[in-house]
Short mmCIF file of C-alpha atoms in Angstrom, two decimals:
data_model
loop_
_atom_site.label_atom_id
_atom_site.label_comp_id
_atom_site.label_asym_id
_atom_site.label_seq_id
_atom_site.Cartn_x
_atom_site.Cartn_y
_atom_site.Cartn_z
CA UNK A 2 4.97 -14.14 -26.89
CA UNK A 3 2.11 -15.73 -24.97
CA UNK A 4 2.03 -17.04 -21.40
CA UNK A 5 0.09 -20.24 -20.94
CA UNK A 6 -1.40 -19.47 -17.52
CA UNK A 7 -2.82 -22.99 -17.23
CA UNK A 8 0.70 -24.40 -17.00
CA UNK A 9 2.39 -21.60 -15.06
CA UNK A 10 2.79 -21.69 -11.30
CA UNK A 11 3.99 -18.06 -11.17
CA UNK A 12 1.80 -16.20 -13.68
CA UNK A 13 -1.09 -15.42 -11.30
CA UNK A 14 1.27 -14.32 -8.51
CA UNK A 15 2.97 -11.93 -10.94
CA UNK A 16 -0.36 -10.40 -11.96
CA UNK A 17 -0.86 -12.13 -15.32
CA UNK A 18 -4.38 -13.10 -16.32
CA UNK A 19 -6.64 -13.34 -19.35
CA UNK A 20 -6.17 -9.67 -20.25
CA UNK A 21 -2.36 -9.44 -20.30
CA UNK A 22 -0.83 -12.76 -21.34
CA UNK A 23 0.03 -11.85 -24.94
CA UNK A 24 2.80 -9.47 -26.05
CA UNK A 25 4.03 -8.48 -29.51
CA UNK A 26 7.52 -7.38 -30.48
CA UNK A 27 10.46 -7.89 -32.81
CA UNK A 28 14.21 -8.46 -32.65
CA UNK A 29 15.12 -4.77 -32.33
CA UNK A 30 15.91 -2.96 -29.08
CA UNK A 31 12.71 -0.94 -29.30
CA UNK A 32 9.90 -1.54 -26.83
CA UNK A 33 6.28 -1.48 -27.94
CA UNK A 34 4.27 -0.25 -24.95
CA UNK A 35 0.55 -0.75 -24.61
CA UNK A 36 -1.58 2.35 -24.61
CA UNK A 37 -1.98 3.79 -21.10
CA UNK A 38 -5.30 3.25 -19.38
CA UNK A 39 -6.93 4.83 -16.38
CA UNK A 40 -6.91 2.65 -13.28
CA UNK A 41 -10.18 4.03 -11.97
CA UNK A 42 -12.17 7.25 -12.02
CA UNK A 43 -10.41 9.59 -9.58
CA UNK A 44 -10.79 13.31 -9.04
CA UNK A 45 -8.13 15.60 -10.42
CA UNK A 46 -5.28 16.07 -7.99
CA UNK A 47 -1.81 14.86 -7.18
CA UNK A 48 -1.28 11.08 -7.06
CA UNK A 49 1.89 9.53 -5.61
CA UNK A 50 3.38 6.75 -3.44
CA UNK A 51 1.87 3.83 -5.38
CA UNK A 52 2.06 0.35 -3.84
CA UNK A 53 0.43 -2.87 -5.09
CA UNK A 54 -0.31 -6.27 -3.57
CA UNK A 55 -1.88 -9.37 -5.13
CA UNK A 56 -4.50 -10.98 -2.88
CA UNK A 57 -4.86 -14.74 -2.50
CA UNK A 58 -7.74 -14.75 -5.02
CA UNK A 59 -5.52 -13.09 -7.67
CA UNK A 60 -7.12 -9.65 -7.41
CA UNK A 61 -4.58 -6.82 -7.70
CA UNK A 62 -5.00 -4.10 -5.04
CA UNK A 63 -3.43 -0.68 -5.58
CA UNK A 64 -2.88 1.82 -2.78
CA UNK A 65 -1.61 5.37 -3.20
CA UNK A 66 -1.64 8.86 -1.71
CA UNK A 67 -3.97 11.35 -3.38
CA UNK A 68 -4.01 15.10 -2.70
CA UNK A 69 -7.40 16.75 -3.16
CA UNK A 70 -9.16 19.55 -1.28
CA UNK A 71 -5.93 20.57 0.54
CA UNK A 72 -5.53 17.13 2.09
CA UNK A 73 -3.47 13.98 1.49
CA UNK A 74 -5.46 10.76 1.81
CA UNK A 75 -4.74 7.08 1.22
CA UNK A 76 -6.96 5.59 -1.47
CA UNK A 77 -7.35 2.18 -3.08
CA UNK A 78 -8.76 0.46 -6.14
CA UNK A 79 -8.61 -3.19 -7.15
CA UNK A 80 -8.60 -5.05 -10.46
CA UNK A 81 -10.93 -8.01 -10.78
CA UNK A 82 -9.97 -9.55 -14.11
CA UNK A 83 -10.17 -6.56 -16.45
CA UNK A 84 -12.48 -4.28 -14.43
CA UNK A 85 -11.29 -1.70 -11.90
CA UNK A 86 -13.33 -1.03 -8.78
CA UNK A 87 -14.45 2.40 -7.72
CA UNK A 88 -12.01 4.51 -5.74
CA UNK A 89 -12.16 3.86 -1.99
CA UNK A 90 -10.70 6.11 0.72
CA UNK A 91 -8.69 4.14 3.27
CA UNK A 92 -7.39 7.04 5.40
CA UNK A 93 -8.50 10.64 5.50
CA UNK A 94 -8.29 13.44 7.99
CA UNK A 95 -6.36 16.58 8.68
CA UNK A 96 -2.62 16.51 8.59
CA UNK A 97 -1.81 14.21 5.76
CA UNK A 98 -1.49 10.55 4.92
CA UNK A 99 1.36 9.34 2.73
CA UNK A 100 3.48 6.35 1.72
CA UNK A 101 1.12 3.34 1.91
CA UNK A 102 2.52 -0.20 2.03
CA UNK A 103 0.39 -3.36 1.87
CA UNK A 104 1.10 -6.98 2.80
CA UNK A 105 -0.92 -10.20 3.17
CA UNK A 106 -0.95 -12.03 6.49
CA UNK A 107 -1.19 -15.84 6.78
CA UNK A 108 -5.00 -15.72 6.71
CA UNK A 109 -4.91 -13.61 3.49
CA UNK A 110 -6.06 -10.41 5.14
CA UNK A 111 -4.59 -7.26 3.57
CA UNK A 112 -2.71 -5.02 6.02
CA UNK A 113 -2.10 -1.44 4.87
CA UNK A 114 0.42 0.72 6.73
CA UNK A 115 1.06 4.42 6.06
CA UNK A 116 2.66 7.55 7.51
CA UNK A 117 0.29 10.12 9.06
CA UNK A 118 1.30 13.71 9.76
CA UNK A 119 0.35 15.12 13.14
CA UNK A 120 0.02 18.75 14.26
CA UNK A 121 -1.47 20.57 11.28
CA UNK A 122 -0.34 24.17 11.10
CA UNK A 123 2.73 23.67 13.27
CA UNK A 124 6.30 24.01 12.08
CA UNK A 125 7.52 20.66 13.35
CA UNK A 126 7.45 17.65 11.05
CA UNK A 127 5.72 15.06 13.27
CA UNK A 128 4.59 11.73 11.77
CA UNK A 129 3.44 8.35 13.07
CA UNK A 130 2.66 5.04 11.36
CA UNK A 131 -0.98 3.85 11.19
CA UNK A 132 -2.65 0.73 9.81
CA UNK A 133 -5.92 -0.81 8.65
CA UNK A 134 -6.80 -4.43 7.84
CA UNK A 135 -9.11 -5.72 5.10
CA UNK A 136 -10.80 -9.05 5.80
CA UNK A 137 -11.82 -10.77 2.52
CA UNK A 138 -14.13 -13.16 4.39
CA UNK A 139 -16.35 -10.29 5.56
CA UNK A 140 -15.36 -7.84 2.79
CA UNK A 141 -14.78 -5.13 5.41
CA UNK A 142 -12.01 -2.87 6.68
CA UNK A 143 -11.34 -2.64 10.39
CA UNK A 144 -10.94 0.70 12.17
CA UNK A 145 -7.75 2.67 11.73
CA UNK A 146 -5.20 2.05 14.49
CA UNK A 147 -1.82 3.60 15.39
CA UNK A 148 1.26 1.40 15.11
CA UNK A 149 3.85 3.87 16.38
CA UNK A 150 3.26 6.57 18.98
CA UNK A 151 5.14 9.74 19.78
CA UNK A 152 8.12 9.22 22.10
CA UNK A 153 8.67 11.14 25.34
CA UNK A 154 9.35 14.69 24.26
CA UNK A 155 6.43 14.73 21.87
CA UNK A 156 7.78 14.49 18.32
CA UNK A 157 9.15 12.06 15.75
CA UNK A 158 9.06 11.69 12.00
CA UNK A 159 8.16 8.02 11.44
CA UNK A 160 8.07 7.74 7.63
CA UNK A 161 8.36 5.35 4.67
CA UNK A 162 6.90 2.13 6.10
CA UNK A 163 7.86 -1.16 4.49
CA UNK A 164 6.50 -4.48 5.75
CA UNK A 165 7.35 -8.16 5.28
CA UNK A 166 5.65 -11.28 6.61
CA UNK A 167 7.95 -13.41 8.75
CA UNK A 168 8.01 -17.23 8.67
CA UNK A 169 6.10 -17.36 12.00
CA UNK A 170 3.28 -15.21 10.56
CA UNK A 171 4.21 -11.97 12.33
CA UNK A 172 4.67 -8.79 10.30
CA UNK A 173 7.97 -6.89 10.52
CA UNK A 174 7.53 -3.16 9.94
CA UNK A 175 10.60 -1.19 8.85
CA UNK A 176 10.51 2.61 8.80
CA UNK A 177 12.70 5.72 8.83
CA UNK A 178 12.59 7.87 11.95
CA UNK A 179 14.46 10.65 13.70
CA UNK A 180 13.06 9.85 17.15
CA UNK A 181 16.53 9.79 18.76
CA UNK A 182 18.06 12.67 16.82
CA UNK A 183 19.25 12.07 13.28
CA UNK A 184 17.43 9.97 10.71
CA UNK A 185 17.86 6.22 11.22
CA UNK A 186 16.14 2.96 10.28
CA UNK A 187 13.85 1.27 12.80
CA UNK A 188 11.78 -1.90 12.92
CA UNK A 189 9.05 -3.34 15.09
CA UNK A 190 7.06 -6.57 14.95
CA UNK A 191 3.28 -6.52 14.62
CA UNK A 192 1.27 -9.61 15.59
CA UNK A 193 -1.67 -10.24 13.23
CA UNK A 194 -3.35 -12.24 16.01
CA UNK A 195 -3.58 -9.18 18.30
CA UNK A 196 -2.95 -6.29 15.90
CA UNK A 197 -0.44 -4.95 18.41
CA UNK A 198 3.22 -4.05 18.02
#
């Protein structure tokens, strides 16, 4: 089976390119998997919470949480054709950073949201949602910024962010939180024009 990417309007959006447009198989129920390959050189540690987004130029960006040196951090690598970039740290710091989610805004900037643990060494499970934005025009990341803050009373567990772009260009952030007692689902709108919720 071969995908003719020249005549496909969906192939690039689905991540197909010169390196993965041909597949071999037969009529049986068996699946012939390609050999696994390393995404990028990364230090030994725990890797979890993988999320991918395809940028407007067709480059695949991967974001995940990596645990090394007693700390969870958000890292990224991107695939340009068949070559993976070096590992880049998006969020570091004490506490812990987990559960990244990425989305493109209308100007093709990549917004990455994640859950950050507060209060290292305490018994409470306090988390907030943070974000960073990559601008492909300048090839730079902006500074990290909080999206949610702690409510009156001082604690919440804002976790598992998931983001969609609305038809008006705003970003709708969904997350799980226990900020009013039991766990519930919440959402807020983030304006890409201001970066504010």
